[in-house]
XYZ file of C-alpha atoms in Angstrom:
327
model
C -31.156 92.155 -245.330
C -35.022 92.421 -244.259
C -35.392 95.015 -241.330
C -38.141 94.202 -239.676
C -40.521 97.264 -236.911
C -42.368 94.169 -235.280
C -41.907 90.846 -233.912
C -44.180 89.085 -236.172
C -43.411 90.521 -239.611
C -40.340 87.873 -239.405
C -40.840 84.197 -239.964
C -38.523 81.944 -241.589
C -40.970 79.518 -243.626
C -38.378 77.709 -245.894
C -36.466 75.920 -243.856
C -36.488 72.089 -244.036
C -34.134 69.681 -242.908
C -33.721 66.038 -244.357
C -33.909 63.071 -241.687
C -32.759 60.446 -244.268
C -29.394 60.244 -242.315
C -30.349 59.881 -238.895
C -33.562 57.887 -239.938
C -32.340 56.596 -242.970
C -35.886 56.549 -244.535
C -36.589 59.519 -247.256
C -38.801 62.564 -245.313
C -38.048 66.413 -245.299
C -39.352 67.888 -241.962
C -40.234 71.567 -242.335
C -39.009 73.952 -239.166
C -41.295 76.585 -238.599
C -39.806 77.730 -235.250
C -37.497 80.513 -236.264
C -39.394 83.467 -235.715
C -39.489 85.468 -232.466
C -42.223 83.223 -231.000
C -40.772 80.140 -231.502
C -43.480 78.496 -233.280
C -45.935 77.782 -236.064
C -48.184 79.727 -233.950
C -46.985 82.699 -234.616
C -49.507 81.903 -237.883
C -52.367 81.438 -236.754
C -52.069 84.315 -233.421
C -51.377 86.807 -236.506
C -54.168 85.923 -238.454
C -56.225 85.861 -235.455
C -55.872 89.315 -234.463
C -55.310 91.274 -237.108
C -59.281 89.213 -238.062
C -60.780 90.845 -234.516
C -59.015 94.546 -234.954
C -60.491 94.546 -238.918
C -63.855 93.343 -237.481
C -63.696 95.805 -234.112
C -63.274 92.990 -231.331
C -60.386 94.364 -230.676
C -60.245 98.177 -229.351
C -57.387 100.151 -227.549
C -57.767 99.269 -224.405
C -58.684 95.256 -224.599
C -57.333 92.680 -223.110
C -56.847 89.453 -225.066
C -57.207 85.607 -223.757
C -56.683 82.374 -224.471
C -56.693 79.102 -223.441
C -53.710 77.842 -224.666
C -50.882 74.789 -223.703
C -48.112 76.895 -224.577
C -46.791 77.766 -228.004
C -50.141 79.977 -228.825
C -49.760 81.910 -225.805
C -46.493 82.477 -226.245
C -46.673 83.862 -229.705
C -50.079 85.922 -228.445
C -47.944 87.423 -225.947
C -45.518 88.915 -228.124
C -48.096 90.164 -230.272
C -50.026 91.731 -227.548
C -46.413 93.161 -226.419
C -45.784 94.714 -229.826
C -49.181 96.444 -230.271
C -49.997 97.252 -226.704
C -52.599 94.922 -225.715
C -52.974 92.935 -222.660
C -52.837 89.698 -222.738
C -54.098 86.693 -220.285
C -52.854 83.356 -221.007
C -55.348 80.754 -219.131
C -52.716 77.358 -219.423
C -52.580 74.128 -216.606
C -49.380 72.981 -214.818
C -48.046 70.952 -218.299
C -47.129 74.143 -219.723
C -43.910 73.879 -219.723
C -42.044 76.538 -216.963
C -39.804 77.846 -219.101
C -43.236 78.975 -221.218
C -44.560 80.412 -218.669
C -41.914 82.222 -217.499
C -41.096 83.530 -221.645
C -45.252 84.729 -221.493
C -44.250 86.666 -217.958
C -40.992 88.365 -219.940
C -43.289 89.567 -222.718
C -45.585 91.615 -219.599
C -48.579 88.969 -220.326
C -50.597 87.323 -217.593
C -50.924 83.279 -216.894
C -53.430 81.535 -214.866
C -52.080 77.663 -214.121
C -55.621 75.540 -214.017
C -54.547 72.901 -211.193
C -57.504 70.922 -211.112
C -59.240 69.124 -214.836
C -63.046 69.055 -215.425
C -64.741 66.099 -214.520
C -65.716 65.734 -218.216
C -63.330 68.028 -220.970
C -60.443 67.138 -218.757
C -57.832 69.764 -218.357
C -58.129 71.687 -221.544
C -62.829 71.762 -220.176
C -61.120 73.925 -217.707
C -59.318 76.630 -219.272
C -62.063 76.542 -221.735
C -64.852 77.342 -219.043
C -62.493 79.545 -216.961
C -62.040 81.752 -219.999
C -65.657 81.611 -221.046
C -66.649 82.599 -216.858
C -63.692 86.148 -217.815
C -65.125 87.414 -220.794
C -69.111 87.119 -219.237
C -68.192 89.196 -216.220
C -65.425 91.843 -217.708
C -66.452 93.004 -221.295
C -63.108 94.218 -221.884
C -61.349 90.758 -221.867
C -61.110 89.429 -225.312
C -60.938 85.185 -226.456
C -59.808 84.644 -229.703
C -60.659 81.079 -229.361
C -58.067 79.074 -231.513
C -60.593 76.149 -231.090
C -63.335 77.366 -233.265
C -62.123 80.645 -234.969
C -61.416 79.980 -238.661
C -58.682 82.406 -239.068
C -56.457 79.379 -237.380
C -57.085 77.129 -240.546
C -57.113 79.889 -242.360
C -52.936 80.898 -241.697
C -52.513 77.694 -243.067
C -54.449 77.717 -246.116
C -52.879 81.327 -247.419
C -49.362 80.211 -246.003
C -48.744 77.135 -245.101
C -49.130 74.831 -247.479
C -49.055 76.674 -250.924
C -45.324 76.965 -248.881
C -44.814 73.899 -249.286
C -46.075 72.924 -252.644
C -43.534 75.463 -254.026
C -40.771 73.795 -252.236
C -42.103 70.046 -253.203
C -44.480 70.759 -256.396
C -44.236 66.823 -256.429
C -45.515 65.934 -252.470
C -46.724 62.682 -251.979
C -47.754 62.519 -248.299
C -47.940 65.153 -246.082
C -47.787 64.913 -242.015
C -49.397 66.960 -239.633
C -50.088 66.895 -235.855
C -53.252 67.585 -234.828
C -53.681 69.699 -231.742
C -56.520 72.284 -231.928
C -56.089 70.701 -236.438
C -55.738 74.365 -237.485
C -52.212 73.331 -239.479
C -53.861 70.084 -240.429
C -57.016 71.548 -241.578
C -55.534 74.658 -243.243
C -53.616 72.685 -245.454
C -55.485 69.719 -246.075
C -58.393 72.331 -247.309
C -55.422 73.923 -249.381
C -54.752 71.031 -251.310
C -57.924 69.353 -251.586
C -58.723 72.285 -253.312
C -56.775 72.872 -255.810
C -56.791 69.272 -256.350
C -53.316 67.644 -255.752
C -52.904 64.368 -255.245
C -51.289 64.513 -251.492
C -52.090 61.409 -249.085
C -52.434 64.004 -246.045
C -51.771 62.116 -243.496
C -52.714 63.361 -239.311
C -50.546 62.467 -236.181
C -52.287 62.358 -233.435
C -51.068 61.339 -229.549
C -52.460 57.745 -227.592
C -54.974 59.460 -224.743
C -56.071 62.336 -227.522
C -60.167 62.206 -227.935
C -59.404 63.811 -231.665
C -60.679 61.036 -233.577
C -62.653 59.170 -231.550
C -59.770 56.898 -229.127
C -60.719 56.698 -225.546
C -58.976 59.446 -223.194
C -55.716 58.944 -221.501
C -52.606 60.628 -219.304
C -50.419 62.878 -221.994
C -47.998 65.126 -220.408
C -46.040 66.727 -223.306
C -48.425 69.627 -224.303
C -48.586 70.738 -228.282
C -50.683 68.064 -229.636
C -53.848 65.995 -228.277
C -56.560 67.124 -227.051
C -59.420 66.385 -224.621
C -61.705 67.728 -226.548
C -63.496 67.332 -229.926
C -61.991 70.153 -232.333
C -64.491 71.938 -233.257
C -62.216 72.942 -235.886
C -62.104 69.237 -238.076
C -63.530 67.505 -240.686
C -62.346 64.033 -240.609
C -63.206 63.755 -244.692
C -59.989 66.248 -245.384
C -57.982 63.552 -243.772
C -56.634 60.305 -245.234
C -55.356 58.493 -242.827
C -53.893 59.424 -238.644
C -51.138 57.621 -236.678
C -51.237 57.330 -233.343
C -47.959 57.833 -231.088
C -47.170 56.873 -227.444
C -45.611 59.599 -225.596
C -42.139 57.180 -225.157
C -41.986 56.998 -228.876
C -42.063 61.094 -228.888
C -39.274 61.382 -226.319
C -37.386 58.561 -228.298
C -37.590 61.085 -231.762
C -36.422 64.051 -230.109
C -33.358 62.704 -228.441
C -32.660 60.490 -231.683
C -32.871 64.020 -233.144
C -31.410 65.890 -230.257
C -28.540 63.094 -230.773
C -27.810 64.555 -234.243
C -27.642 68.388 -233.330
C -31.871 68.896 -234.258
C -33.380 69.127 -231.007
C -36.660 70.481 -231.488
C -40.163 70.591 -229.306
C -42.310 67.693 -228.369
C -44.996 68.387 -230.829
C -41.829 67.744 -233.362
C -41.433 64.888 -231.645
C -44.626 63.548 -232.347
C -45.168 64.032 -235.801
C -41.439 62.274 -237.264
C -41.904 59.644 -235.085
C -45.669 59.105 -236.656
C -44.035 59.694 -240.076
C -41.988 56.977 -239.329
C -43.878 54.057 -238.702
C -46.093 55.158 -241.423
C -43.406 55.200 -243.658
C -41.605 51.668 -242.228
C -45.660 49.994 -243.482
C -45.780 52.670 -246.692
C -42.875 54.146 -247.707
C -40.416 53.713 -250.876
C -37.415 54.837 -252.096
C -39.883 57.267 -255.144
C -42.279 58.762 -252.323
C -41.701 62.321 -250.932
C -43.099 63.067 -248.108
C -42.763 66.261 -245.807
C -44.165 66.560 -242.477
C -44.664 69.480 -240.251
C -42.369 70.554 -237.474
C -44.072 72.843 -235.101
C -41.239 73.804 -233.109
C -38.092 73.884 -231.442
C -37.075 72.518 -228.240
C -35.471 75.376 -226.436
C -38.995 74.904 -223.974
C -38.478 71.303 -222.923
C -35.402 71.210 -221.560
C -36.962 70.751 -218.297
C -39.536 67.507 -219.610
C -38.427 65.771 -222.485
C -34.945 66.598 -222.245
C -34.853 66.245 -219.184
C -33.624 62.376 -217.214
C -35.591 62.860 -213.278
C -38.562 64.578 -215.343
C -38.460 61.701 -218.066
C -37.701 58.451 -215.693
C -39.951 59.504 -213.324
C -42.701 59.727 -215.743
C -41.599 56.819 -217.751
C -39.673 54.725 -216.407
C -35.447 54.376 -216.141
C -35.616 52.889 -219.700
C -37.851 55.109 -221.799
C -34.793 55.624 -224.026
C -33.332 52.460 -224.269
C -34.382 51.340 -227.260
C -32.517 52.632 -230.442
C -35.302 52.184 -233.317
C -38.838 53.656 -233.251
C -41.730 51.261 -232.210
C -44.456 51.650 -234.399
C -47.432 53.903 -234.087
C -50.629 52.814 -234.955
C -52.331 53.869 -238.138
C -55.707 53.530 -238.626
């Protein structure tokens, strides 16, 4: 029986869901939401904070500040509360209300950016606010998840080896692309260990990460309006782009079978299913990483009025997932 003294010490790393009964295609979903932060972002947050402490950048009295669409903010809020730091999360109007309230319940402050930057969108505006704040007050310590190598190192050290242990004959790994920390950490590990694993990145339509045109994105988590500094495309074998309507349909299809996952997970599952429909076969061993669970999306992805206002009355009408765009 595990006994912990800090919330970041608990993180279930070996739970998988077999999705074949749900989607009739062989895919194992690695569930990363079973920790006190509720998402895979706990790994990156813990790694970045520990590195900042080792370097001396974080001192007693420091205030952590980070730009986040939600999940990393919750993870940092939890760790800051555990370690006695202040924390300010700079987010935008797309951040779920429950996520903002959770960070505040943990003792953190939340600043909401209401207007996007003319060229960098909401992300550019959030980063600009953080940079100005740090320049004006040296108490603030910005971990900068977008450029911090400890973001991908967390997954190089933990996530990829855990998958390899569970699936020694893995053929394909599907990873969502946000900051690309998870994607780069896993892709680097499998490349360095000469494992013949095909790494497929899954991104949202409207994201500029892989060179696509910017567009409206209402579901936080994956995708970005600024190309991630951590991304090295040479480690990625393929990219699948997913429409948000397909993300929503995947989430609801899982929920109808009792699995309540978040929007990022719905995007990854939808992208994986579209890829498997074109390339999959019965002997293929495939794993997708589910970054989060669904409770924080009850007011958005799982709320009828929100869905109908943004995506139309028939968004859940199609039983089959439409095919994603593969690059």
